[in-house]
mmCIF file of C-alpha atoms in Angstrom:
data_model
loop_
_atom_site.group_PDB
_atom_site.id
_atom_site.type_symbol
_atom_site.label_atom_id
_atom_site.label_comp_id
_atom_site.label_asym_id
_atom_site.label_seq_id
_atom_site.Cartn_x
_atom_site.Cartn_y
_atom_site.Cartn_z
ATOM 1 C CA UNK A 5 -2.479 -6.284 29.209
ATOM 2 C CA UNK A 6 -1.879 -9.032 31.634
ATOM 3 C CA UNK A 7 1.975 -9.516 33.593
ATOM 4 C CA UNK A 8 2.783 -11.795 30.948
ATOM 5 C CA UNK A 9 6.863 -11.017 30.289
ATOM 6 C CA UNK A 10 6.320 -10.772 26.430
ATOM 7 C CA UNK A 11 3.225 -7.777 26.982
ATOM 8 C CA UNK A 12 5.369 -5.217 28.191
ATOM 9 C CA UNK A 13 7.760 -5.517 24.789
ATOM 10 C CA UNK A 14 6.968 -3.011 22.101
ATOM 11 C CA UNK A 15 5.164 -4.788 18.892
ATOM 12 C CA UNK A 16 6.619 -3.582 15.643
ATOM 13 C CA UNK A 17 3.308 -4.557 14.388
ATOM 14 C CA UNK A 18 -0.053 -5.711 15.888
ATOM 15 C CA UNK A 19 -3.139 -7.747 14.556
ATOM 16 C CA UNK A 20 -6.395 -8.880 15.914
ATOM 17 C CA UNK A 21 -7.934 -11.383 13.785
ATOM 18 C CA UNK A 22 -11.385 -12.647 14.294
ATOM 19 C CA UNK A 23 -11.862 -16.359 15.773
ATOM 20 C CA UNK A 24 -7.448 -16.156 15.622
ATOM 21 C CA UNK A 25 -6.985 -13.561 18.445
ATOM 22 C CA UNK A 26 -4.012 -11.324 18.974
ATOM 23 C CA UNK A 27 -0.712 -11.650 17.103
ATOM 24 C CA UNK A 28 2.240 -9.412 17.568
ATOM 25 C CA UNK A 29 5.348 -9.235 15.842
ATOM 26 C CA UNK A 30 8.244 -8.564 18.493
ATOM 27 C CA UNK A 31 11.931 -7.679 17.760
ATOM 28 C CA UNK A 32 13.986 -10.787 19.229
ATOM 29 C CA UNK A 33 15.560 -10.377 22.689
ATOM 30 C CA UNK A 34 18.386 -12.865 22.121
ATOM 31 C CA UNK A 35 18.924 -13.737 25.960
ATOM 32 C CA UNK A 36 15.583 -13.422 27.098
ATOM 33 C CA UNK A 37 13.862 -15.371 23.997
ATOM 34 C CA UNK A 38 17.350 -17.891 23.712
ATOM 35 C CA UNK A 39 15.624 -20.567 25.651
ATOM 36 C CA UNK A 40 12.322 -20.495 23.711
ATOM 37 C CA UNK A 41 14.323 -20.380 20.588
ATOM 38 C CA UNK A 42 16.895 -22.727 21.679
ATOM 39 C CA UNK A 43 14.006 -25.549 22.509
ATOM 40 C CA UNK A 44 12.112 -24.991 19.221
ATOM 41 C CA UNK A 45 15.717 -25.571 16.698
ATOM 42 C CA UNK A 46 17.190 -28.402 18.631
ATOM 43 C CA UNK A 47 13.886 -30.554 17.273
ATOM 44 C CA UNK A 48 14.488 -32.699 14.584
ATOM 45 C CA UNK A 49 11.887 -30.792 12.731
ATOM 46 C CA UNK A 50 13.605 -28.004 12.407
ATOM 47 C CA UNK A 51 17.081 -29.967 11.322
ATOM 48 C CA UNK A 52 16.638 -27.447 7.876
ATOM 49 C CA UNK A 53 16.956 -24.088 10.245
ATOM 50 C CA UNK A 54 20.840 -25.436 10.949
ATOM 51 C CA UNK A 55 21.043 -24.899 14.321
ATOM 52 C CA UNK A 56 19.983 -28.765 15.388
ATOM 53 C CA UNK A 57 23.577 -29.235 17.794
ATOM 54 C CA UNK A 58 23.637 -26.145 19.119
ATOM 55 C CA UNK A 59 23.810 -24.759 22.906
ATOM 56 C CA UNK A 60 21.148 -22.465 23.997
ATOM 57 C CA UNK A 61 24.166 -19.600 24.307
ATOM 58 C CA UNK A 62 25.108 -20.121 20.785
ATOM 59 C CA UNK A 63 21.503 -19.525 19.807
ATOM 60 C CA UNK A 64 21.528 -16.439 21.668
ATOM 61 C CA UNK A 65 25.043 -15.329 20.303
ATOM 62 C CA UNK A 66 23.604 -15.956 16.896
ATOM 63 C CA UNK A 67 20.782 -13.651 17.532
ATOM 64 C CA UNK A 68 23.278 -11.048 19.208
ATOM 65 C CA UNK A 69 25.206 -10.485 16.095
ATOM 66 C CA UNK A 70 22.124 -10.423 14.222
ATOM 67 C CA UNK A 71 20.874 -7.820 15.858
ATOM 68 C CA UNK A 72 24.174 -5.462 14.851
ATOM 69 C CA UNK A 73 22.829 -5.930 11.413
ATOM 70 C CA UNK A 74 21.009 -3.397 9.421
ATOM 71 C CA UNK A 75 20.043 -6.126 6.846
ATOM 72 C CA UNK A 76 18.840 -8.801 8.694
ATOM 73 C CA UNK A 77 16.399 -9.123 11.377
ATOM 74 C CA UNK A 78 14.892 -11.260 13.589
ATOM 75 C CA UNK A 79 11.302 -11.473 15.334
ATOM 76 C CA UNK A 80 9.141 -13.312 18.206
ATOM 77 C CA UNK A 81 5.554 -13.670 16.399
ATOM 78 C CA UNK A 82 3.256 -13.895 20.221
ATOM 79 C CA UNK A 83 -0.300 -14.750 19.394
ATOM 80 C CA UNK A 84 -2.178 -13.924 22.462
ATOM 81 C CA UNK A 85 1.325 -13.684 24.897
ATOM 82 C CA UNK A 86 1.981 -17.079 23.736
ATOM 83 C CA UNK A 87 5.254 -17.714 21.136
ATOM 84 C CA UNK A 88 4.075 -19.028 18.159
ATOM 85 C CA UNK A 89 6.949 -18.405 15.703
ATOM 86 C CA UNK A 90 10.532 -16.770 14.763
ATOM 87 C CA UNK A 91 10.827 -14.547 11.914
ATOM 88 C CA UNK A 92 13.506 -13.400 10.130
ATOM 89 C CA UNK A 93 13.652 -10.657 7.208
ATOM 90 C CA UNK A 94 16.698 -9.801 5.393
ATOM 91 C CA UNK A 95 17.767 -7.447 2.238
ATOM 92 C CA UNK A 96 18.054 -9.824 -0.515
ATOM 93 C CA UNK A 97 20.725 -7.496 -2.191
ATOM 94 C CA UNK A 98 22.758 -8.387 1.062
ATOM 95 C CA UNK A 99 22.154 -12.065 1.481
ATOM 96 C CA UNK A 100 23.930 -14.750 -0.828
ATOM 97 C CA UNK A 101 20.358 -15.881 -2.358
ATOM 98 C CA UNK A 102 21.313 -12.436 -4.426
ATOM 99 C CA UNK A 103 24.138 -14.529 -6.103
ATOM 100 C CA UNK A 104 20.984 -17.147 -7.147
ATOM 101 C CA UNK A 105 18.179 -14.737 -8.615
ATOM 102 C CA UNK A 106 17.963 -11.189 -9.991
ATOM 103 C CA UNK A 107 16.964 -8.990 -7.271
ATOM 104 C CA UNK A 108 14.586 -6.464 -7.697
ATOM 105 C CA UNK A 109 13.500 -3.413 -6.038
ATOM 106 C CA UNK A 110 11.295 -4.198 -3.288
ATOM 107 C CA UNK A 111 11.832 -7.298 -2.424
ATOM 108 C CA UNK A 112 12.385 -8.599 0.421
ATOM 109 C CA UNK A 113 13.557 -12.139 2.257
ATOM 110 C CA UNK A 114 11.518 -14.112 4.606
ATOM 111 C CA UNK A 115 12.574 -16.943 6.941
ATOM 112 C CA UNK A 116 9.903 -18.483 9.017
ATOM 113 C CA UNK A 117 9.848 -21.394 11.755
ATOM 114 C CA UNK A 118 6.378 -22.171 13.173
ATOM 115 C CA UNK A 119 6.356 -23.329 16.968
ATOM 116 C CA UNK A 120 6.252 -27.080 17.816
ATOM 117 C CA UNK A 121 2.179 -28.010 18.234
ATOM 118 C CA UNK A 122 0.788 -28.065 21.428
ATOM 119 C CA UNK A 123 -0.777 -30.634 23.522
ATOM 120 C CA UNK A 124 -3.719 -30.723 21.593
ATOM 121 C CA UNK A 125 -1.557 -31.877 18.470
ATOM 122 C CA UNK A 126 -1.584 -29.916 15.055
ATOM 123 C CA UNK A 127 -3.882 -26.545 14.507
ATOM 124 C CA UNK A 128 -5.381 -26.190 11.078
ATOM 125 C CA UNK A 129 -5.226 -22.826 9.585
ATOM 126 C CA UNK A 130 -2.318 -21.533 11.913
ATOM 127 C CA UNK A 131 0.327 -21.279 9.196
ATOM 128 C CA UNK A 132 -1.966 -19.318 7.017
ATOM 129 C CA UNK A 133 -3.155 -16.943 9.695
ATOM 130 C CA UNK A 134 0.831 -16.647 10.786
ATOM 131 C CA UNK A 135 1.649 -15.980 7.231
ATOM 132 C CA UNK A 136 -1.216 -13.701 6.817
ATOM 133 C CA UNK A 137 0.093 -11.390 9.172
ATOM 134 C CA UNK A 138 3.965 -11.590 8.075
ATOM 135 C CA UNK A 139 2.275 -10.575 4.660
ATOM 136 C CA UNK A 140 0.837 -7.585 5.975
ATOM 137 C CA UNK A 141 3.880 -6.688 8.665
ATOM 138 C CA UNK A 142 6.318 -7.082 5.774
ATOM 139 C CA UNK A 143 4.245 -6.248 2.271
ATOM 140 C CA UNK A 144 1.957 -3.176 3.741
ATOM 141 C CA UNK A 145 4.245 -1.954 7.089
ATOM 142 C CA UNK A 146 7.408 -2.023 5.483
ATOM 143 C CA UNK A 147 6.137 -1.054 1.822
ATOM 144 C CA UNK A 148 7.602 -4.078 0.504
ATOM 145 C CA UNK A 149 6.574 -5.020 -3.361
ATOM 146 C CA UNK A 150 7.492 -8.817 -2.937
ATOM 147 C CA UNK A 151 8.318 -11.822 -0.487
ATOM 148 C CA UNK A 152 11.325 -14.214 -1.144
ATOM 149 C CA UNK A 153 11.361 -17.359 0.315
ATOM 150 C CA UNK A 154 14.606 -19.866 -0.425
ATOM 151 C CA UNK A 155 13.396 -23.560 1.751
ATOM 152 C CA UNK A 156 15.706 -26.161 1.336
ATOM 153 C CA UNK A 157 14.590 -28.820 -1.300
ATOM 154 C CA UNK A 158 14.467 -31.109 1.282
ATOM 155 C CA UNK A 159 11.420 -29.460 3.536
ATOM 156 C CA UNK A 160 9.143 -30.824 1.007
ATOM 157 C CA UNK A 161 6.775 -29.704 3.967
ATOM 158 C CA UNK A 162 7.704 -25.869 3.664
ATOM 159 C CA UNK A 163 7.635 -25.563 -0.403
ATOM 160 C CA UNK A 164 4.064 -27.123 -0.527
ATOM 161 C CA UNK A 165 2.857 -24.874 2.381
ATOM 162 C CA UNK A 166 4.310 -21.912 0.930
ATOM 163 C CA UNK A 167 2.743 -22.835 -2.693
ATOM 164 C CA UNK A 168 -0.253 -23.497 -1.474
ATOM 165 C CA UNK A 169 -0.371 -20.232 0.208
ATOM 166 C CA UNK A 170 -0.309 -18.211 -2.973
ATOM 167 C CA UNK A 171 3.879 -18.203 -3.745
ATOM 168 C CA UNK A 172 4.695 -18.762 -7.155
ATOM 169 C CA UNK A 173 6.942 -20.969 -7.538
ATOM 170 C CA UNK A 174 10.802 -20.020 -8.357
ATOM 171 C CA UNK A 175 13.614 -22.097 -9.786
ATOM 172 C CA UNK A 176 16.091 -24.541 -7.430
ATOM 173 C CA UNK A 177 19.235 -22.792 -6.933
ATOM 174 C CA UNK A 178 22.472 -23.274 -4.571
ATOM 175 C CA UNK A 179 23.395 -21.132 -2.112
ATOM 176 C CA UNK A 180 26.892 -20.757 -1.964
ATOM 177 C CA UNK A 181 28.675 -21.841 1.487
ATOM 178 C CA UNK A 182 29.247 -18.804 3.455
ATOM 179 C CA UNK A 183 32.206 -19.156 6.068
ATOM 180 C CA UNK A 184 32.887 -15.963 7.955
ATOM 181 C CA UNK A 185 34.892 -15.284 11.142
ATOM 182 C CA UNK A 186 30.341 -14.521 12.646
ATOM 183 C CA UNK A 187 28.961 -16.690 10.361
ATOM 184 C CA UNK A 188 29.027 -20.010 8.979
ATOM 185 C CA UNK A 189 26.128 -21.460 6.590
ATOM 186 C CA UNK A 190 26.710 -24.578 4.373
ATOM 187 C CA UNK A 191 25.783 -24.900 0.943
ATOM 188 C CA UNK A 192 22.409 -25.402 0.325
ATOM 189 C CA UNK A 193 19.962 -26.876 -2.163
ATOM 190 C CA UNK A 194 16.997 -24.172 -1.990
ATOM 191 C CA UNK A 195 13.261 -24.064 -4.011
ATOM 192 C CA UNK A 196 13.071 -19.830 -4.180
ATOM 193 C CA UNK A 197 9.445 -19.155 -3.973
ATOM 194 C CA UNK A 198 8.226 -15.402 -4.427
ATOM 195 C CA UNK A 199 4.727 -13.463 -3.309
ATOM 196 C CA UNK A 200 3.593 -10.686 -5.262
ATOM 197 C CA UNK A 201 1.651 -7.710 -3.086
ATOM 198 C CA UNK A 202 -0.870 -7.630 -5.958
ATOM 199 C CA UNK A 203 -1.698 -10.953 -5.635
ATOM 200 C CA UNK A 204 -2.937 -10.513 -1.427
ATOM 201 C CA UNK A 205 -3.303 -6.715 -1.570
ATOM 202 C CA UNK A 206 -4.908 -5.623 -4.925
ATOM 203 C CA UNK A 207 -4.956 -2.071 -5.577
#
């Protein structure tokens, strides 16, 4: 492994895929992965993550407390030591999309922000080899039986992706504002989207 910082972290899960390379799914550091973090939700593309106005400390305060959790966590996706993505994965049962849809057994919640392109501008089939590997990491390595995804109506960009990618899609429900003295989240207009294990790994 080269002296990159992120090679010496341990991967909770590992994947080499041909013509792709190397993508590893780390558990987020919040200080030392608060700057990359920081830079990729203050862009206006990612106004529908919520954290748009805030400092890079909040981020990583954010990501502190989330860490305390046992029901929601939070990921650095490095393809090749370079960041490509955060992940998130929560218990539906524990999240307030449970007040929205009828949880079942098995499933489990997905939140996913791709990094901002490179210099070389947009790469085609990066969000499907990305979600290829979440898939795996979250359907096979946690012996999940289905994926939940809840993007705001709005990211007209993230429904079509994620329908396109094989999610069937859900019905539009509200997620109640949540205002806690750790955590505040605004009411919000989501598309639920789900992804059956059958339907990428048969058998």
């Amino acid at each position: 492994m080269s002296d990159h910082p992120y090679a010496s972290r341990t991967a909770v899960h590992e994947q080499a895929t041909d013509g792709f390379g190397i993508v590893r799914v780390l558990p987020l550091d919040p200080e030392a992965d608060a700057g990359v973090i920081h830079r990729w939700v203050s862009e206006d593309r990612a106004v529908f993550w919520g954290m748009n106005d805030l400092t890079e400390q909040q981020v990583a305060e954010i990501y502190a407390h989330m860490a305390t959790l046992t029901t929601h966590h939070a990921f650095l996706l490095v393809r090749d030591d370079e960041p490509v993505a955060l992940l998130q994965t929560y218990e539906p049962g524990a999240d307030r999309v449970s007040e929205c849809y009828d949880v079942q057994p098995g499933d489990i919640g997905v939140h996913l922000l791709l990094a901002p392109p490179g210099p070389g501008g947009a790469r085609s089939g990066w969000t499907a080899q990305l979600v290829a590997v979440i898939a795996r990491y979250v359907l096979l390595g946690l012996d999940r039986r289905r994926v939940v995804v809840d993007p705001d109506v709005r990211n007209e960009k993230a429904v079509t992706r994620f329908l396109a990618l094989g999610f069937a899609q859900g019905p539009v429900v509200v997620l109640p504002e949540i205002d806690l003295p750790d955590v505040y989240l605004p009411e919000k207009k989501a598309q639920l989207a789900f992804l059956d294990r059958e339907i990428l790994f048969p058998g």
